[in-house]
mmCIF file of C-alpha atoms and ligand atoms in Angstrom:
data_model
loop_
_atom_site.group_PDB
_atom_site.id
_atom_site.type_symbol
_atom_site.label_atom_id
_atom_site.label_comp_id
_atom_site.label_asym_id
_atom_site.label_seq_id
_atom_site.Cartn_x
_atom_site.Cartn_y
_atom_site.Cartn_z
ATOM 1 C CA MET A 17 45.645 -86.486 -6.966
ATOM 2 C CA PRO A 18 45.591 -84.489 -10.180
ATOM 3 C CA ASN A 19 48.443 -82.170 -10.998
ATOM 4 C CA VAL A 20 47.392 -78.555 -11.554
ATOM 5 C CA LEU A 21 49.499 -76.104 -13.538
ATOM 6 C CA ILE A 22 48.961 -72.586 -12.182
ATOM 7 C CA VAL A 23 49.834 -69.837 -14.635
ATOM 8 C CA GLU A 24 49.834 -66.554 -12.747
ATOM 9 C CA ASP A 25 52.362 -63.713 -12.665
ATOM 10 C CA GLU A 26 51.187 -62.008 -9.475
ATOM 11 C CA PRO A 27 53.227 -63.652 -6.702
ATOM 12 C CA ALA A 28 50.638 -63.249 -3.938
ATOM 13 C CA MET A 29 47.895 -64.741 -6.075
ATOM 14 C CA ALA A 30 50.139 -67.569 -7.260
ATOM 15 C CA VAL A 31 51.059 -68.501 -3.683
ATOM 16 C CA ALA A 32 47.424 -68.357 -2.555
ATOM 17 C CA LEU A 33 46.355 -70.648 -5.392
ATOM 18 C CA LYS A 34 49.223 -73.050 -4.806
ATOM 19 C CA ASP A 35 48.497 -73.284 -1.073
ATOM 20 C CA GLY A 36 44.789 -73.709 -1.691
ATOM 21 C CA PHE A 37 45.192 -76.544 -4.170
ATOM 22 C CA GLU A 38 47.789 -78.310 -2.060
ATOM 23 C CA TYR A 39 45.540 -78.042 0.970
ATOM 24 C CA GLU A 40 42.864 -79.801 -1.096
ATOM 25 C CA GLY A 41 45.342 -82.551 -1.926
ATOM 26 C CA TYR A 42 46.331 -81.567 -5.462
ATOM 27 C CA THR A 43 49.916 -81.356 -6.603
ATOM 28 C CA THR A 44 50.798 -78.083 -8.266
ATOM 29 C CA GLU A 45 53.353 -76.268 -10.327
ATOM 30 C CA VAL A 46 53.445 -72.510 -10.838
ATOM 31 C CA VAL A 47 54.756 -70.618 -13.857
ATOM 32 C CA GLY A 48 54.625 -66.869 -14.337
ATOM 33 C CA ASP A 49 54.335 -66.263 -18.060
ATOM 34 C CA GLY A 50 52.578 -67.583 -21.130
ATOM 35 C CA VAL A 51 55.613 -68.989 -22.911
ATOM 36 C CA ALA A 52 56.656 -71.014 -19.865
ATOM 37 C CA ALA A 53 53.079 -72.244 -19.577
ATOM 38 C CA LEU A 54 53.158 -73.731 -23.081
ATOM 39 C CA GLU A 55 56.483 -75.432 -22.392
ATOM 40 C CA ARG A 56 55.404 -76.907 -19.084
ATOM 41 C CA VAL A 57 52.130 -78.274 -20.409
ATOM 42 C CA LYS A 58 54.092 -80.240 -22.975
ATOM 43 C CA GLU A 59 56.572 -81.488 -20.380
ATOM 44 C CA ILE A 60 54.400 -82.388 -17.413
ATOM 45 C CA GLN A 61 50.963 -83.008 -18.996
ATOM 46 C CA PRO A 62 48.998 -81.532 -16.088
ATOM 47 C CA ALA A 63 45.432 -82.649 -15.390
ATOM 48 C CA LEU A 64 44.213 -79.071 -15.529
ATOM 49 C CA ILE A 65 45.446 -75.492 -16.032
ATOM 50 C CA ILE A 66 44.494 -72.386 -14.110
ATOM 51 C CA LEU A 67 45.348 -69.701 -16.614
ATOM 52 C CA ASP A 68 45.434 -65.990 -15.886
ATOM 53 C CA VAL A 69 44.571 -63.777 -18.862
ATOM 54 C CA MET A 70 47.022 -60.938 -18.268
ATOM 55 C CA LEU A 71 50.485 -62.490 -18.408
ATOM 56 C CA PRO A 72 53.949 -61.446 -19.542
ATOM 57 C CA LYS A 73 55.329 -62.642 -22.892
ATOM 58 C CA MET A 74 52.109 -64.237 -24.128
ATOM 59 C CA ASN A 75 48.621 -63.615 -22.766
ATOM 60 C CA GLY A 76 46.348 -66.336 -21.459
ATOM 61 C CA LEU A 77 43.955 -66.150 -24.390
ATOM 62 C CA ASP A 78 46.793 -66.814 -26.826
ATOM 63 C CA VAL A 79 48.089 -69.638 -24.650
ATOM 64 C CA CYS A 80 44.642 -71.226 -24.654
ATOM 65 C CA LYS A 81 44.297 -70.857 -28.407
ATOM 66 C CA GLN A 82 47.759 -72.279 -29.023
ATOM 67 C CA LEU A 83 47.168 -75.312 -26.818
ATOM 68 C CA ARG A 84 43.912 -76.140 -28.585
ATOM 69 C CA ASN A 85 45.553 -75.663 -31.980
ATOM 70 C CA ASP A 86 48.293 -78.053 -30.897
ATOM 71 C CA GLY A 87 45.699 -80.649 -29.985
ATOM 72 C CA PHE A 88 45.913 -80.401 -26.190
ATOM 73 C CA ASN A 89 42.451 -80.997 -24.811
ATOM 74 C CA LEU A 90 43.154 -80.786 -21.089
ATOM 75 C CA PRO A 91 40.733 -78.629 -19.083
ATOM 76 C CA ILE A 92 41.539 -74.918 -18.883
ATOM 77 C CA ILE A 93 40.003 -72.535 -16.363
ATOM 78 C CA MET A 94 40.767 -68.893 -17.069
ATOM 79 C CA LEU A 95 41.127 -66.121 -14.509
ATOM 80 C CA SER A 96 40.547 -62.498 -15.242
ATOM 81 C CA ALA A 97 40.021 -59.136 -13.646
ATOM 82 C CA ARG A 98 36.556 -57.752 -13.134
ATOM 83 C CA GLY A 99 35.255 -55.728 -16.015
ATOM 84 C CA GLN A 100 36.959 -57.825 -18.688
ATOM 85 C CA GLU A 101 33.794 -59.523 -19.879
ATOM 86 C CA ILE A 102 35.138 -59.641 -23.401
ATOM 87 C CA ASP A 103 37.848 -61.987 -22.160
ATOM 88 C CA LYS A 104 35.202 -64.361 -20.935
ATOM 89 C CA VAL A 105 33.473 -64.576 -24.284
ATOM 90 C CA LEU A 106 36.775 -64.899 -26.116
ATOM 91 C CA GLY A 107 38.230 -67.381 -23.659
ATOM 92 C CA LEU A 108 35.303 -69.754 -23.964
ATOM 93 C CA LYS A 109 35.311 -69.336 -27.719
ATOM 94 C CA LEU A 110 39.010 -70.182 -27.841
ATOM 95 C CA GLY A 111 38.393 -73.402 -25.980
ATOM 96 C CA ALA A 112 38.587 -72.634 -22.270
ATOM 97 C CA ASP A 113 36.313 -74.831 -20.181
ATOM 98 C CA ASP A 114 35.374 -72.282 -17.596
ATOM 99 C CA TYR A 115 36.123 -68.756 -16.548
ATOM 100 C CA ILE A 116 36.278 -67.064 -13.190
ATOM 101 C CA THR A 117 36.527 -63.378 -12.383
ATOM 102 C CA LYS A 118 38.884 -61.952 -9.757
ATOM 103 C CA PRO A 119 38.350 -61.527 -6.915
ATOM 104 C CA PHE A 120 36.840 -64.949 -6.251
ATOM 105 C CA SER A 121 36.679 -67.251 -3.286
ATOM 106 C CA PHE A 122 38.890 -70.281 -3.405
ATOM 107 C CA MET A 123 35.884 -72.471 -2.617
ATOM 108 C CA GLU A 124 34.199 -71.187 -5.758
ATOM 109 C CA LEU A 125 37.272 -71.977 -7.818
ATOM 110 C CA ILE A 126 37.667 -75.462 -6.405
ATOM 111 C CA ALA A 127 33.995 -76.198 -7.117
ATOM 112 C CA ARG A 128 34.530 -75.237 -10.759
ATOM 113 C CA VAL A 129 37.700 -77.310 -10.930
ATOM 114 C CA GLU A 130 35.957 -80.370 -9.568
ATOM 115 C CA ALA A 131 33.041 -79.955 -11.962
ATOM 116 C CA VAL A 132 35.352 -79.634 -14.950
ATOM 117 C CA LEU A 133 37.415 -82.656 -13.892
ATOM 118 C CA ARG A 134 34.262 -84.729 -13.410
ATOM 119 C CA ARG A 135 33.098 -83.896 -16.906
ATOM 120 C CA THR A 136 36.498 -84.719 -18.352
ATOM 121 C CA GLU A 137 36.749 -88.021 -16.531
ATOM 122 C CA SER A 138 33.401 -89.091 -17.910
ATOM 123 C CA GLY A 139 35.239 -89.145 -21.215
ATOM 124 C CA ASN A 140 32.463 -87.459 -23.114
ATOM 125 C CA ARG A 141 33.565 -83.907 -23.265
ATOM 126 C CA HIS A 142 36.255 -84.114 -25.888
ATOM 127 C CA ALA A 143 35.031 -87.114 -27.778
ATOM 128 C CA THR A 144 34.254 -86.326 -31.354
ATOM 129 C CA VAL A 145 31.589 -88.962 -31.690
ATOM 130 C CA VAL A 146 29.215 -89.833 -28.884
ATOM 131 C CA GLN A 147 26.727 -92.671 -28.995
ATOM 132 C CA PHE A 148 23.741 -93.466 -26.849
ATOM 133 C CA GLY A 149 21.127 -96.021 -27.780
ATOM 134 C CA ASP A 150 20.762 -95.845 -31.548
ATOM 135 C CA ILE A 151 21.741 -92.152 -31.591
ATOM 136 C CA THR A 152 25.118 -91.027 -32.910
ATOM 137 C CA VAL A 153 26.281 -87.450 -32.386
ATOM 138 C CA ASP A 154 29.280 -86.305 -34.417
ATOM 139 C CA ARG A 155 30.492 -83.227 -32.611
ATOM 140 C CA ARG A 156 32.996 -82.272 -35.241
ATOM 141 C CA LYS A 157 30.443 -82.202 -38.018
ATOM 142 C CA ARG A 158 27.628 -81.256 -35.649
ATOM 143 C CA THR A 159 25.404 -83.957 -37.087
ATOM 144 C CA VAL A 160 23.025 -86.377 -35.431
ATOM 145 C CA GLN A 161 21.890 -89.752 -36.690
ATOM 146 C CA LYS A 162 19.254 -92.097 -35.377
ATOM 147 C CA SER A 163 19.560 -95.712 -36.551
ATOM 148 C CA GLY A 164 21.849 -94.429 -39.282
ATOM 149 C CA GLU A 165 19.329 -91.852 -40.520
ATOM 150 C CA ARG A 166 20.186 -88.174 -40.360
ATOM 151 C CA VAL A 167 18.136 -86.179 -37.864
ATOM 152 C CA VAL A 168 17.984 -82.448 -38.474
ATOM 153 C CA LEU A 169 18.177 -80.334 -35.317
ATOM 154 C CA SER A 170 17.962 -76.575 -35.090
ATOM 155 C CA ALA A 171 21.097 -74.839 -33.813
ATOM 156 C CA ARG A 172 19.431 -74.343 -30.452
ATOM 157 C CA GLU A 173 18.303 -77.952 -30.195
ATOM 158 C CA TYR A 174 21.829 -79.062 -31.023
ATOM 159 C CA ARG A 175 23.357 -76.831 -28.351
ATOM 160 C CA LEU A 176 20.872 -78.176 -25.850
ATOM 161 C CA LEU A 177 21.781 -81.742 -26.813
ATOM 162 C CA GLU A 178 25.494 -81.032 -26.407
ATOM 163 C CA TYR A 179 24.885 -79.477 -23.026
ATOM 164 C CA PHE A 180 22.987 -82.562 -21.917
ATOM 165 C CA ILE A 181 25.791 -84.831 -23.144
ATOM 166 C CA ASP A 182 28.411 -82.789 -21.293
ATOM 167 C CA HIS A 183 26.377 -82.978 -18.104
ATOM 168 C CA GLU A 184 25.177 -86.532 -18.295
ATOM 169 C CA GLY A 185 23.583 -87.759 -15.103
ATOM 170 C CA GLU A 186 23.359 -84.312 -13.516
ATOM 171 C CA VAL A 187 20.049 -82.791 -12.529
ATOM 172 C CA ILE A 188 19.954 -79.546 -14.484
ATOM 173 C CA GLU A 189 17.595 -76.735 -13.595
ATOM 174 C CA ARG A 190 15.769 -74.882 -16.347
ATOM 175 C CA ASP A 191 17.499 -71.629 -15.396
ATOM 176 C CA THR A 192 20.880 -73.295 -15.812
ATOM 177 C CA LEU A 193 19.890 -74.456 -19.287
ATOM 178 C CA LEU A 194 18.688 -70.975 -20.146
ATOM 179 C CA ASP A 195 22.004 -69.469 -19.103
ATOM 180 C CA ALA A 196 24.014 -72.066 -20.962
ATOM 181 C CA VAL A 197 22.055 -72.502 -24.154
ATOM 182 C CA TRP A 198 20.143 -69.240 -24.582
ATOM 183 C CA ASP A 199 22.120 -66.025 -24.697
ATOM 184 C CA GLN A 200 19.511 -63.691 -23.330
ATOM 185 C CA ALA A 201 18.384 -65.689 -20.366
ATOM 186 C CA SER A 202 16.408 -62.887 -18.811
ATOM 187 C CA LEU A 203 14.335 -62.397 -21.944
ATOM 188 C CA THR A 204 13.586 -66.051 -22.403
ATOM 189 C CA LEU A 205 10.983 -67.962 -20.470
ATOM 190 C CA THR A 206 11.746 -71.231 -18.783
ATOM 191 C CA ARG A 207 8.819 -72.584 -20.790
ATOM 192 C CA THR A 208 11.075 -72.230 -23.848
ATOM 193 C CA VAL A 209 13.339 -74.875 -22.358
ATOM 194 C CA ASP A 210 10.409 -77.264 -22.050
ATOM 195 C CA VAL A 211 9.438 -76.671 -25.651
ATOM 196 C CA HIS A 212 12.945 -77.466 -26.871
ATOM 197 C CA VAL A 213 13.305 -80.533 -24.694
ATOM 198 C CA ALA A 214 10.007 -81.735 -26.131
ATOM 199 C CA LYS A 215 11.408 -81.264 -29.631
ATOM 200 C CA LEU A 216 14.540 -83.233 -28.789
ATOM 201 C CA ARG A 217 12.374 -86.010 -27.402
ATOM 202 C CA LYS A 218 10.195 -86.023 -30.478
ATOM 203 C CA LYS A 219 13.205 -86.283 -32.765
ATOM 204 C CA LEU A 220 15.381 -88.667 -30.758
ATOM 205 C CA GLU A 221 13.265 -90.712 -28.361
ATOM 206 C CA GLU A 222 11.599 -93.953 -29.378
ATOM 207 C CA ASN A 223 8.539 -92.933 -27.402
ATOM 208 C CA PRO A 224 8.565 -89.170 -26.684
ATOM 209 C CA SER A 225 5.842 -89.476 -24.057
ATOM 210 C CA ASP A 226 7.893 -92.051 -22.151
ATOM 211 C CA PRO A 227 11.419 -90.700 -22.588
ATOM 212 C CA GLN A 228 14.488 -92.790 -21.852
ATOM 213 C CA TYR A 229 17.203 -90.201 -22.413
ATOM 214 C CA PHE A 230 15.832 -86.739 -21.684
ATOM 215 C CA LEU A 231 14.204 -87.217 -18.303
ATOM 216 C CA THR A 232 12.065 -84.799 -16.342
ATOM 217 C CA VAL A 233 13.122 -84.494 -12.725
ATOM 218 C CA HIS A 234 10.036 -83.464 -10.824
ATOM 219 C CA ARG A 235 10.201 -79.858 -9.525
ATOM 220 C CA MET A 236 13.904 -79.683 -10.433
ATOM 221 C CA GLY A 237 14.457 -79.709 -14.154
ATOM 222 C CA TYR A 238 15.924 -82.286 -16.459
ATOM 223 C CA LYS A 239 18.485 -85.033 -16.535
ATOM 224 C CA PHE A 240 20.135 -86.654 -19.513
ATOM 225 C CA ASP A 241 20.550 -90.385 -19.074
ATOM 226 C CA GLY A 242 22.247 -91.723 -22.173
ATOM 227 C CA HIS A 243 24.430 -94.358 -20.527
ATOM 228 C CA VAL A 244 27.230 -93.008 -22.658
ATOM 229 C CA ALA A 245 29.965 -95.433 -21.653
ATOM 230 C CA ALA A 246 32.606 -93.392 -23.398
ATOM 231 C CA GLY A 247 32.731 -91.337 -26.480
ATOM 232 C CA PHE A 248 35.394 -92.045 -29.035
ATOM 233 C CA ILE A 249 37.409 -90.264 -31.633
ATOM 234 C CA PRO A 250 37.243 -92.090 -34.940
ATOM 235 C CA ALA A 251 40.475 -92.921 -36.716
HETATM 236 CA CA1 LIG B 30 48.215 -61.334 -14.334
#
């Protein structure tokens, strides 16, 4: 089972997390400050990190930033106290994969962990270049080509495409797409999602009225089916 590095300075919380993960069959290690976290990641190469924001010596946001700068792309789930919404925005911006606010139920955390690990194992998440059919997506340059020809996507269309790639094979509800891709979900209509999916189809599908990649799942939402075997990072 995957090894989880728990970075948490509150002893009760650290013990609860450790027990919870071990009950679920994971192996764990606990460290109590940000500097130790950086050292241990390098030494034990955990499958995933649970990273508290408020930590002695170096805070979780700085740890996250440092790891990404050093080229570590393992999944990071950040923990923070209620009312620290700014941490959430910053954490995700600095490269965290998910974020959970204390207090939370362990079942909620484990669900997030499993989702993040599934995405990572699919190999797509951190790949710089992803291919499906005759489409090539360069996630570093944020460019898309079809049969070698550049396809221009709006920023929103591109974000939608990336979200689909990261969630390949999952049935995704329109509301989930709104939350993930549009910032003001409540002000945006689900119809907007349909319009943007239609644009992606028009630009990337061979036959937009009979899509192969961006599928409608009746009464549910959408599913991306790119048969992305694995993305790759070019030399
Ligand atoms: Ca703390």
